[in-house]
Structure formats: C-alpha cells, structure tokens
C-alpha cells in the first residue's frame, strides 16, 4: 500500500540547485545572461559540439525550427498521428499543412514506409517524435530525407540521453528539439532546446527567438521579420545546467525502474508493453514515460474507470497521447476514424504509469499490483 499519492511524473531538484537559483535572482542578470550561455555550451558539448540554442519550451523550438526551414503556407509537413499536440499545432501555426501517417503499435514511432508514400512535390519536412524504448530508425529516416531533399525536425522531447550507434540524440542529424518541461528527463521548469547545423542557422535562431532583432554596427537594432519572444530566463538555465549534470544518474534510475516494471509485467502479461530492453540495444535508451495498452476489449470497464480506480488507490496516471488526426484541429485537415489504426488504438487504450526518479521498486510493485487487481476484477 502506498503511503502517499504517487504522481505519474515528478521532477527532482536538489538543495544546491535551489541555492543556485537564489544566487541568480540576487545577481540581477535574469534573462539572456551567463547561465543561458553556459546551458547552451554544456548542451552543445553533449551534442558533439553542434550549435544549440535554448528557448522557453520545446514547442517554441519546434515553431522556430519550422521557421528556420522557411516552411509556411503552401508547404506540407509529414508527422505521426501519434504524438503530443505541439507538432500539429506548430505546423499549422507557421501556415503549413500537416500530413499524418501511422505509427508502429509497439514502438509508437512513425512508420517510415508510410512517410515515403505520403511525400508530394509540396513536402518540405518530416517531424518524427522519438519514443522511449526504441528510437525512430535514424539511418533510414536520414536516408529518406536525403533522397527527397527534405528537412528533418526530430521531436526528441522524451529521449534526451538516448543514443543511436553510440551517439547522443542531438549529436547528429538535421534539426533536433528537446523539452525541459518538469515531466521530462531533465527540467528547467519550462524550457526547450533546438540543435542546429551551423553558426549561420544559430544566428537565425537568435533572431527568431528574440523579436527578429539584428544588431547593427552603430549599436542600433533592426527588424526584418516579426520574430517571437522565446528567450529563456537565467533562473531556468541555472536549473537546466544543474539538471544536465544529474542526467546520467536520472537515466540510470529510470532504466532500473523500467526493468522492474518489465520484470513484474512478465508474470502478468495482459497489457501490451513498450519494446523490451535488450542488452545490446537498450544501452542509452532513456525512459521518460512507461506506457501500456490496456486489454479493453476483454474488460468490462473503460479506460477512464481504470484510471479512476488507480487514482482512488493513490496512483496518478496520464494519457500519452491522443490521436492528432482525431483532434478538432486534425479533423479540419481531413482526419477521420479508421485512418490510422495503430495511432487510434494507442489513443484509446494507452495509460502512462508512474515513472520518475523519486520512485522505488516498491512503488513499481504497488502500481503493478493495483493494475493487476483492477484488471482481474473487470475481466469479461
Ligand atoms: C512528445 C512531446 N513533444 C513536445 C512536447 C512539448 O514540450 P514543451 O512542453 O517543452 O513545449 C511534449 C510535452 O509534453 C511532448 O511530450
């Protein structure tokens, strides 16, 4: 039995970080200051020296990435129907048309065969979301993008710390976005990062995230296009710097909790689980969320009733994610039921179980026992 309520996600901030925040507040330099530069330098080192810019969220990073690619009205952007609203919203916000494809049922990653089939003369970019457990096949994705001359904007919000052929996500590829929302592997409270290819792109991001301003030799400023206001405060960057140092230990903790989930579910395999960690493939695959598909067709209860039952036992859950093409916005672009069976089944059956660094294996045991009991009492 749980002593207190178990949230499905929770950040871990140590006392040194809190003291660091107070120091920043006392310093008087609160925005676009030294801690922002330090956070960017450290993220750049993490990404093999590629230029990095931090922003107020991953959502801002996706918007700026699309603008950096010059994507707008008349352009199409291919993305998975199974992702967070950010991707759909930002494609629409820059004036482009979202083109959805389905995902794999187990890895939840975008189906690259369907991506290729969806490419038209108007396609400008592919925006895949990586899921914990298995990355999108980056060799195949980058090869596809090269063949059709498309930009790739990786939504890596869930997978900072994952590696592909030994390289960190963000250390290779085209444009990559991270999220530092409190539910992610590391947090800056709110915040995000955009990894770009060269200094020219980084300079353009500087303007896109700060009013479109460029600085003139006579120390006045000019604006040639309407930029956004997405610069990260130094307080957030200070937290981000501290969190990045803890990333290896946070990832190790998350992985060990996930291993325990897999061990527990192995003896009670009624839910469909994420891809099982393999000793060769799993090294570096970060676990931000642990989602299962409920066997709803064999239960007498709805997902809501299942979640309510866990809630009444003090266990928080989430939904990652609704199907984008079935949102009101997605439907306005032709999205309809039956279009993407895997994304729709995930949207119907998925439940995000608690996973964060303050948890213990005993917490995982409590969650698994509760899941098993609720399912057992609701069997048809
Ligand atoms: C897959 C995915 N992409 C993007 C985002 C957006 O991140 P942010 O809240 O930093 O804008 C989220 C947030 O939950 C997410 O889960």
Tab-separated table of C-alpha atoms and ligand atoms in Angstrom:
chain	number	residue	atom	x	y	z
A	1	UNK	CA	0.000	0.000	0.000
A	2	UNK	CA	1.295	3.461	-0.891
A	3	UNK	CA	1.963	5.841	1.994
A	4	UNK	CA	1.270	8.911	-0.110
A	5	UNK	CA	-0.046	9.847	-3.555
A	6	UNK	CA	2.222	8.658	-6.369
A	7	UNK	CA	2.337	11.142	-9.248
A	8	UNK	CA	2.944	9.768	-12.716
A	9	UNK	CA	5.753	12.299	-13.218
A	10	UNK	CA	7.756	14.451	-10.844
A	11	UNK	CA	10.993	16.457	-11.144
A	12	UNK	CA	13.856	16.122	-8.676
A	13	UNK	CA	15.575	19.390	-7.656
A	14	UNK	CA	18.355	19.248	-5.061
A	15	UNK	CA	19.248	21.891	-2.465
A	16	UNK	CA	22.338	23.019	-4.425
A	17	UNK	CA	20.105	23.833	-7.386
A	18	UNK	CA	17.697	25.802	-5.209
A	19	UNK	CA	20.603	27.809	-3.723
A	20	UNK	CA	21.898	28.380	-7.244
A	21	UNK	CA	18.541	29.852	-8.240
A	22	UNK	CA	18.664	32.286	-5.315
A	23	UNK	CA	22.167	33.370	-6.399
A	24	UNK	CA	20.916	34.052	-9.919
A	25	UNK	CA	17.987	36.062	-8.547
A	26	UNK	CA	20.434	38.117	-6.473
A	27	UNK	CA	22.795	38.634	-9.433
A	28	UNK	CA	20.435	40.992	-11.225
A	29	UNK	CA	21.118	39.329	-14.584
A	30	UNK	CA	17.914	37.448	-15.124
A	31	UNK	CA	17.463	36.916	-18.864
A	32	UNK	CA	19.761	36.106	-21.817
A	33	UNK	CA	22.687	36.200	-19.373
A	34	UNK	CA	25.656	33.991	-18.445
A	35	UNK	CA	23.661	30.952	-17.312
A	36	UNK	CA	21.852	30.798	-20.645
A	37	UNK	CA	25.223	30.790	-22.390
A	38	UNK	CA	26.555	28.132	-20.042
A	39	UNK	CA	23.497	25.915	-20.536
A	40	UNK	CA	23.913	26.246	-24.305
A	41	UNK	CA	27.656	25.444	-24.092
A	42	UNK	CA	27.014	22.341	-21.999
A	43	UNK	CA	24.190	21.148	-24.233
A	44	UNK	CA	26.418	21.737	-27.243
A	45	UNK	CA	29.152	19.590	-25.664
A	46	UNK	CA	26.507	16.900	-25.055
A	47	UNK	CA	25.597	17.160	-28.768
A	48	UNK	CA	29.165	16.685	-30.068
A	49	UNK	CA	29.805	20.414	-30.430
A	50	UNK	CA	26.774	21.200	-32.611
A	51	UNK	CA	25.308	24.685	-32.058
A	52	UNK	CA	22.459	24.726	-29.508
A	53	UNK	CA	20.001	27.449	-28.599
A	54	UNK	CA	17.715	27.228	-25.566
A	55	UNK	CA	14.167	28.542	-25.701
A	56	UNK	CA	11.166	28.804	-23.412
A	57	UNK	CA	9.799	25.378	-24.436
A	58	UNK	CA	10.162	22.536	-26.912
A	59	UNK	CA	7.013	23.890	-28.525
A	60	UNK	CA	8.846	27.159	-29.206
A	61	UNK	CA	11.805	25.134	-30.501
A	62	UNK	CA	9.594	23.261	-32.992
A	63	UNK	CA	7.992	26.514	-34.156
A	64	UNK	CA	11.381	28.184	-34.606
A	65	UNK	CA	12.770	25.078	-36.356
A	66	UNK	CA	9.936	25.176	-38.883
A	67	UNK	CA	10.527	28.907	-39.431
A	68	UNK	CA	14.272	28.287	-39.762
A	69	UNK	CA	13.481	25.870	-42.610
A	70	UNK	CA	11.393	28.602	-44.256
A	71	UNK	CA	8.274	26.447	-44.009
A	72	UNK	CA	4.957	28.253	-44.423
A	73	UNK	CA	1.780	28.466	-46.490
A	74	UNK	CA	1.641	26.018	-49.401
A	75	UNK	CA	4.085	23.605	-47.739
A	76	UNK	CA	3.320	20.148	-46.357
A	77	UNK	CA	4.967	18.625	-43.295
A	78	UNK	CA	4.706	14.903	-42.580
A	79	UNK	CA	4.286	13.786	-38.994
A	80	UNK	CA	2.911	10.893	-36.975
A	81	UNK	CA	-0.736	10.820	-35.910
A	82	UNK	CA	0.558	9.597	-32.528
A	83	UNK	CA	2.347	12.451	-30.772
A	84	UNK	CA	1.790	15.406	-28.483
A	85	UNK	CA	-0.235	18.404	-29.789
A	86	UNK	CA	2.933	20.516	-30.175
A	87	UNK	CA	3.789	19.027	-33.547
A	88	UNK	CA	0.344	19.511	-35.109
A	89	UNK	CA	-0.084	22.967	-33.591
A	90	UNK	CA	3.248	24.363	-34.725
A	91	UNK	CA	2.931	23.038	-38.292
A	92	UNK	CA	-0.455	24.744	-38.533
A	93	UNK	CA	0.784	27.871	-36.734
A	94	UNK	CA	3.510	28.534	-39.339
A	95	UNK	CA	0.855	28.180	-42.053
A	96	UNK	CA	1.808	24.744	-43.412
A	97	UNK	CA	-0.405	21.681	-43.880
A	98	UNK	CA	0.076	18.730	-41.506
A	99	UNK	CA	0.141	15.381	-43.315
A	100	UNK	CA	-0.320	12.481	-40.915
A	101	UNK	CA	0.898	8.909	-41.187
A	102	UNK	CA	0.515	5.976	-38.792
A	103	UNK	CA	2.999	4.657	-36.239
A	104	UNK	CA	4.198	1.248	-35.096
A	105	UNK	CA	1.901	-0.235	-32.447
A	106	UNK	CA	4.690	-1.301	-30.074
A	107	UNK	CA	7.469	1.288	-30.522
A	108	UNK	CA	4.908	4.047	-31.323
A	109	UNK	CA	7.494	5.550	-33.693
A	110	UNK	CA	6.475	6.975	-37.085
A	111	UNK	CA	6.032	4.403	-39.907
A	112	UNK	CA	8.741	5.363	-42.421
A	113	UNK	CA	7.186	3.358	-45.288
A	114	UNK	CA	4.045	5.454	-44.883
A	115	UNK	CA	6.168	8.612	-44.735
A	116	UNK	CA	7.703	7.811	-48.124
A	117	UNK	CA	4.261	7.110	-49.609
A	118	UNK	CA	2.974	10.473	-48.303
A	119	UNK	CA	5.715	12.605	-49.915
A	120	UNK	CA	4.463	15.036	-52.586
A	121	UNK	CA	6.012	17.910	-54.500
A	122	UNK	CA	4.884	20.189	-51.655
A	123	UNK	CA	6.508	18.208	-48.833
A	124	UNK	CA	9.230	20.204	-47.079
A	125	UNK	CA	9.952	18.371	-43.844
A	126	UNK	CA	9.401	15.297	-41.689
A	127	UNK	CA	8.778	15.794	-37.954
A	128	UNK	CA	9.104	12.448	-36.136
A	129	UNK	CA	8.624	12.031	-32.380
A	130	UNK	CA	11.017	9.571	-30.726
A	131	UNK	CA	9.539	7.316	-28.043
A	132	UNK	CA	11.413	5.778	-25.116
A	133	UNK	CA	12.398	2.157	-25.654
A	134	UNK	CA	13.361	2.441	-29.322
A	135	UNK	CA	14.320	5.433	-31.412
A	136	UNK	CA	12.979	6.099	-34.904
A	137	UNK	CA	15.357	4.302	-37.329
A	138	UNK	CA	17.636	7.295	-37.916
A	139	UNK	CA	19.661	5.665	-40.711
A	140	UNK	CA	16.505	5.017	-42.732
A	141	UNK	CA	14.968	8.406	-41.857
A	142	UNK	CA	18.031	10.479	-42.796
A	143	UNK	CA	18.483	8.444	-45.990
A	144	UNK	CA	14.850	9.108	-46.939
A	145	UNK	CA	15.246	12.820	-46.206
A	146	UNK	CA	18.415	12.991	-48.321
A	147	UNK	CA	16.783	11.202	-51.260
A	148	UNK	CA	13.788	13.583	-51.299
A	149	UNK	CA	15.716	16.695	-50.130
A	150	UNK	CA	13.563	17.153	-47.046
A	151	UNK	CA	14.401	18.736	-43.704
A	152	UNK	CA	14.089	16.608	-40.561
A	153	UNK	CA	12.992	18.154	-37.246
A	154	UNK	CA	13.343	15.470	-34.570
A	155	UNK	CA	10.915	15.860	-31.669
A	156	UNK	CA	13.251	14.423	-29.034
A	157	UNK	CA	11.250	15.801	-26.082
A	158	UNK	CA	11.062	12.357	-24.461
A	159	UNK	CA	14.513	10.990	-25.222
A	160	UNK	CA	17.384	13.231	-24.130
A	161	UNK	CA	20.084	10.708	-23.228
A	162	UNK	CA	19.133	8.107	-25.825
A	163	UNK	CA	21.870	7.096	-28.255
A	164	UNK	CA	21.969	5.897	-31.853
A	165	UNK	CA	25.083	3.907	-32.855
A	166	UNK	CA	26.757	5.271	-29.716
A	167	UNK	CA	25.954	8.934	-30.445
A	168	UNK	CA	23.636	11.038	-28.299
A	169	UNK	CA	20.372	12.077	-29.903
A	170	UNK	CA	21.110	15.673	-30.897
A	171	UNK	CA	24.752	14.941	-31.807
A	172	UNK	CA	23.870	14.127	-35.420
A	173	UNK	CA	21.076	14.532	-37.951
A	174	UNK	CA	19.461	17.794	-39.031
A	175	UNK	CA	17.384	19.835	-36.513
A	176	UNK	CA	16.631	18.341	-33.092
A	177	UNK	CA	14.388	19.631	-30.281
A	178	UNK	CA	14.476	18.782	-26.557
A	179	UNK	CA	11.948	19.629	-23.829
A	180	UNK	CA	12.832	20.590	-20.263
A	181	UNK	CA	9.226	20.575	-19.018
A	182	UNK	CA	9.012	19.267	-15.400
A	183	UNK	CA	7.853	15.838	-16.620
A	184	UNK	CA	10.891	15.270	-18.840
A	185	UNK	CA	14.219	13.531	-18.129
A	186	UNK	CA	15.710	16.848	-17.032
A	187	UNK	CA	13.887	20.093	-16.357
A	188	UNK	CA	14.450	23.826	-16.404
A	189	UNK	CA	10.835	24.209	-15.118
A	190	UNK	CA	9.731	25.225	-18.591
A	191	UNK	CA	12.289	25.263	-21.381
A	192	UNK	CA	13.488	23.615	-24.526
A	193	UNK	CA	16.446	23.449	-26.879
A	194	UNK	CA	16.981	23.489	-30.614
A	195	UNK	CA	20.101	21.883	-32.063
A	196	UNK	CA	21.073	23.254	-35.481
A	197	UNK	CA	23.688	22.554	-38.137
A	198	UNK	CA	25.962	25.610	-38.177
A	199	UNK	CA	26.546	29.109	-36.817
A	200	UNK	CA	24.530	30.725	-39.622
A	201	UNK	CA	21.452	28.747	-38.540
A	202	UNK	CA	22.180	29.518	-34.879
A	203	UNK	CA	22.319	33.239	-35.689
A	204	UNK	CA	18.991	32.999	-37.448
A	205	UNK	CA	17.538	31.248	-34.367
A	206	UNK	CA	18.879	34.109	-32.210
A	207	UNK	CA	16.662	36.479	-34.202
A	208	UNK	CA	13.688	34.101	-34.445
A	209	UNK	CA	13.597	33.642	-30.666
A	210	UNK	CA	14.052	37.354	-29.846
A	211	UNK	CA	11.740	39.702	-31.767
A	212	UNK	CA	13.521	39.189	-35.115
A	213	UNK	CA	16.147	41.673	-33.916
A	214	UNK	CA	19.531	42.014	-35.599
A	215	UNK	CA	22.230	44.299	-34.220
A	216	UNK	CA	23.740	46.985	-36.449
A	217	UNK	CA	27.356	48.317	-36.365
A	218	UNK	CA	26.163	51.681	-34.989
A	219	UNK	CA	24.684	49.865	-31.927
A	220	UNK	CA	21.107	50.320	-33.057
A	221	UNK	CA	18.817	47.461	-33.982
A	222	UNK	CA	16.783	46.420	-36.974
A	223	UNK	CA	13.876	44.042	-37.528
A	224	UNK	CA	13.363	42.494	-40.968
A	225	UNK	CA	10.687	39.971	-39.959
A	226	UNK	CA	8.393	39.530	-36.946
A	227	UNK	CA	10.310	37.231	-34.591
A	228	UNK	CA	8.928	35.597	-31.458
A	229	UNK	CA	9.850	36.132	-27.804
A	230	UNK	CA	11.175	32.758	-26.710
A	231	UNK	CA	14.412	33.560	-24.828
A	232	UNK	CA	14.972	31.506	-21.682
A	233	UNK	CA	15.397	33.298	-18.329
A	234	UNK	CA	18.689	32.696	-16.496
A	235	UNK	CA	16.914	31.175	-13.498
A	236	UNK	CA	15.635	28.418	-15.775
A	237	UNK	CA	19.039	27.991	-17.415
A	238	UNK	CA	20.676	27.704	-13.960
A	239	UNK	CA	18.321	24.841	-13.126
A	240	UNK	CA	18.959	23.266	-16.528
A	241	UNK	CA	22.741	23.344	-16.006
A	242	UNK	CA	22.387	21.557	-12.658
A	243	UNK	CA	19.939	19.027	-14.071
A	244	UNK	CA	22.157	18.172	-17.039
A	245	UNK	CA	24.889	17.147	-14.595
A	246	UNK	CA	22.427	14.739	-12.985
A	247	UNK	CA	21.212	13.297	-16.306
A	248	UNK	CA	23.299	10.064	-16.198
A	249	UNK	CA	22.083	9.221	-12.674
A	250	UNK	CA	18.472	10.165	-13.535
A	251	UNK	CA	18.568	7.926	-16.624
A	252	UNK	CA	20.074	5.025	-14.690
A	253	UNK	CA	17.335	5.317	-12.065
A	254	UNK	CA	14.600	5.460	-14.709
A	255	UNK	CA	16.067	2.436	-16.500
A	256	UNK	CA	16.223	0.380	-13.350
A	257	UNK	CA	12.588	1.222	-12.501
A	258	UNK	CA	11.551	0.273	-16.047
A	259	UNK	CA	13.441	-3.031	-15.761
A	260	UNK	CA	11.413	-3.688	-12.635
A	261	UNK	CA	8.180	-2.846	-14.485
A	262	UNK	CA	9.128	-5.321	-17.215
A	263	UNK	CA	10.006	-7.996	-14.647
A	264	UNK	CA	6.666	-7.518	-12.881
A	265	UNK	CA	4.605	-7.425	-16.094
A	266	UNK	CA	6.374	-10.561	-17.379
A	267	UNK	CA	4.380	-12.630	-14.902
A	268	UNK	CA	1.144	-10.786	-15.752
A	269	UNK	CA	1.267	-10.096	-19.480
A	270	UNK	CA	-2.263	-8.832	-20.023
A	271	UNK	CA	-1.252	-5.336	-21.101
A	272	UNK	CA	0.693	-4.599	-24.286
A	273	UNK	CA	4.080	-3.275	-23.180
A	274	UNK	CA	6.628	-0.967	-24.826
A	275	UNK	CA	9.612	-2.614	-26.596
A	276	UNK	CA	11.530	-4.815	-24.144
A	277	UNK	CA	15.002	-3.547	-23.316
A	278	UNK	CA	17.684	-5.695	-24.921
A	279	UNK	CA	21.237	-5.794	-23.579
A	280	UNK	CA	22.686	-4.710	-26.935
A	281	UNK	CA	20.039	-2.213	-27.983
A	282	UNK	CA	18.951	-0.662	-24.731
A	283	UNK	CA	22.180	0.979	-23.632
A	284	UNK	CA	21.431	4.684	-23.651
A	285	UNK	CA	17.767	4.410	-24.478
A	286	UNK	CA	16.240	6.779	-21.983
A	287	UNK	CA	12.902	6.074	-20.374
A	288	UNK	CA	10.871	9.212	-19.869
A	289	UNK	CA	7.459	7.589	-19.816
A	290	UNK	CA	6.270	3.999	-19.354
A	291	UNK	CA	3.012	3.449	-21.217
A	292	UNK	CA	0.990	0.258	-21.545
A	293	UNK	CA	-2.015	-0.583	-23.704
A	294	UNK	CA	-4.955	-1.888	-21.687
A	295	UNK	CA	-6.798	-5.014	-22.933
A	296	UNK	CA	-10.043	-3.004	-23.054
A	297	UNK	CA	-11.800	-5.458	-25.408
A	298	UNK	CA	-11.537	-8.071	-22.628
A	299	UNK	CA	-12.574	-5.750	-19.795
A	300	UNK	CA	-15.942	-4.578	-18.533
A	301	UNK	CA	-14.587	-1.122	-17.709
A	302	UNK	CA	-13.493	1.915	-19.705
A	303	UNK	CA	-10.035	3.432	-19.580
A	304	UNK	CA	-11.432	6.296	-17.530
A	305	UNK	CA	-12.813	3.825	-14.969
A	306	UNK	CA	-9.434	2.051	-14.911
A	307	UNK	CA	-7.616	5.346	-14.314
A	308	UNK	CA	-10.158	6.382	-11.674
A	309	UNK	CA	-9.626	3.057	-9.877
A	310	UNK	CA	-5.859	3.662	-9.774
A	311	UNK	CA	-6.425	7.261	-8.701
A	312	UNK	CA	-8.577	6.067	-5.785
A	313	UNK	CA	-5.618	3.901	-4.708
A	314	UNK	CA	-3.331	6.962	-4.742
A	315	UNK	CA	-1.731	6.317	-8.133
A	316	UNK	CA	-1.609	9.033	-10.779
A	317	UNK	CA	-1.680	8.161	-14.479
A	318	UNK	CA	-1.551	10.013	-17.774
A	319	UNK	CA	-2.506	9.612	-21.435
A	320	UNK	CA	0.353	9.756	-23.952
A	321	UNK	CA	-1.146	10.594	-26.407
A	322	UNK	CA	-4.486	11.314	-28.033
A	323	UNK	CA	-4.543	10.771	-31.835
A	324	UNK	CA	-3.631	14.063	-33.506
A	325	UNK	CA	-5.722	13.477	-36.633
A	326	UNK	CA	-8.847	12.975	-34.477
A	327	UNK	CA	-8.466	16.270	-32.599
A	328	UNK	CA	-10.798	19.021	-33.782
A	329	UNK	CA	-7.815	20.689	-35.463
A	330	UNK	CA	-6.645	17.412	-37.036
A	331	UNK	CA	-10.154	16.693	-38.355
A	332	UNK	CA	-10.155	20.093	-40.057
A	333	UNK	CA	-7.307	18.682	-42.198
A	334	UNK	CA	-9.324	15.587	-43.130
A	335	UNK	CA	-8.530	13.383	-40.143
A	336	UNK	CA	-11.157	10.703	-39.501
A	337	UNK	CA	-11.722	7.436	-37.615
A	338	UNK	CA	-10.218	4.310	-39.152
A	339	UNK	CA	-7.476	6.278	-40.933
A	340	UNK	CA	-4.529	5.286	-38.731
A	341	UNK	CA	-5.404	2.106	-36.794
A	342	UNK	CA	-2.273	1.953	-34.629
A	343	UNK	CA	-2.355	5.607	-33.582
A	344	UNK	CA	-6.074	5.281	-32.840
A	345	UNK	CA	-5.702	2.083	-30.831
A	346	UNK	CA	-2.892	3.638	-28.781
A	347	UNK	CA	-5.025	6.755	-28.220
A	348	UNK	CA	-7.919	4.571	-26.991
A	349	UNK	CA	-6.012	2.114	-24.802
A	350	UNK	CA	-2.842	3.791	-23.571
A	351	UNK	CA	-2.164	4.605	-19.934
A	352	UNK	CA	1.007	6.273	-18.707
A	353	UNK	CA	2.093	4.671	-15.437
A	354	UNK	CA	4.165	6.485	-12.800
A	355	UNK	CA	7.853	6.809	-13.643
A	356	UNK	CA	10.194	9.311	-12.033
A	357	UNK	CA	13.432	9.406	-10.122
A	358	UNK	CA	11.873	9.763	-6.658
A	359	UNK	CA	10.244	6.315	-7.038
A	360	UNK	CA	11.406	2.999	-5.627
A	361	UNK	CA	10.914	-0.584	-6.800
A	362	UNK	CA	8.302	-0.864	-4.041
A	363	UNK	CA	6.318	1.909	-5.747
A	364	UNK	CA	6.533	-0.050	-9.013
A	365	UNK	CA	5.304	-3.152	-7.130
A	366	UNK	CA	2.332	-1.180	-5.780
A	367	UNK	CA	1.442	0.106	-9.258
A	368	UNK	CA	1.700	-3.375	-10.812
A	369	UNK	CA	-0.352	-4.957	-8.037
A	370	UNK	CA	-3.037	-2.284	-8.451
A	371	UNK	CA	-3.081	-2.718	-12.252
A	372	UNK	CA	-3.396	-6.500	-11.910
A	373	UNK	CA	-6.186	-6.241	-9.316
A	374	UNK	CA	-8.235	-3.703	-11.287
A	375	UNK	CA	-7.883	-5.775	-14.459
A	376	UNK	CA	-8.739	-9.026	-12.621
A	377	UNK	CA	-11.947	-7.619	-11.147
A	378	UNK	CA	-13.016	-6.138	-14.518
A	379	UNK	CA	-12.410	-9.247	-16.667
A	380	UNK	CA	-15.263	-10.164	-19.017
B	1	LIG	C1	6.451	14.331	-27.414
B	1	LIG	C2	6.410	15.760	-26.970
B	1	LIG	N1	6.831	16.704	-27.813
B	1	LIG	C3	6.827	18.003	-27.474
B	1	LIG	C4	6.377	18.409	-26.236
B	1	LIG	C5	6.351	19.875	-25.899
B	1	LIG	O1	7.245	20.191	-24.882
B	1	LIG	P1	7.151	21.601	-24.121
B	1	LIG	O2	6.148	21.438	-23.028
B	1	LIG	O3	8.543	21.835	-23.611
B	1	LIG	O4	6.748	22.612	-25.117
B	1	LIG	C6	5.922	17.459	-25.330
B	1	LIG	C7	5.434	17.881	-23.992
B	1	LIG	O5	4.887	17.160	-23.226
B	1	LIG	C8	5.941	16.108	-25.704
B	1	LIG	O6	5.509	15.157	-24.858
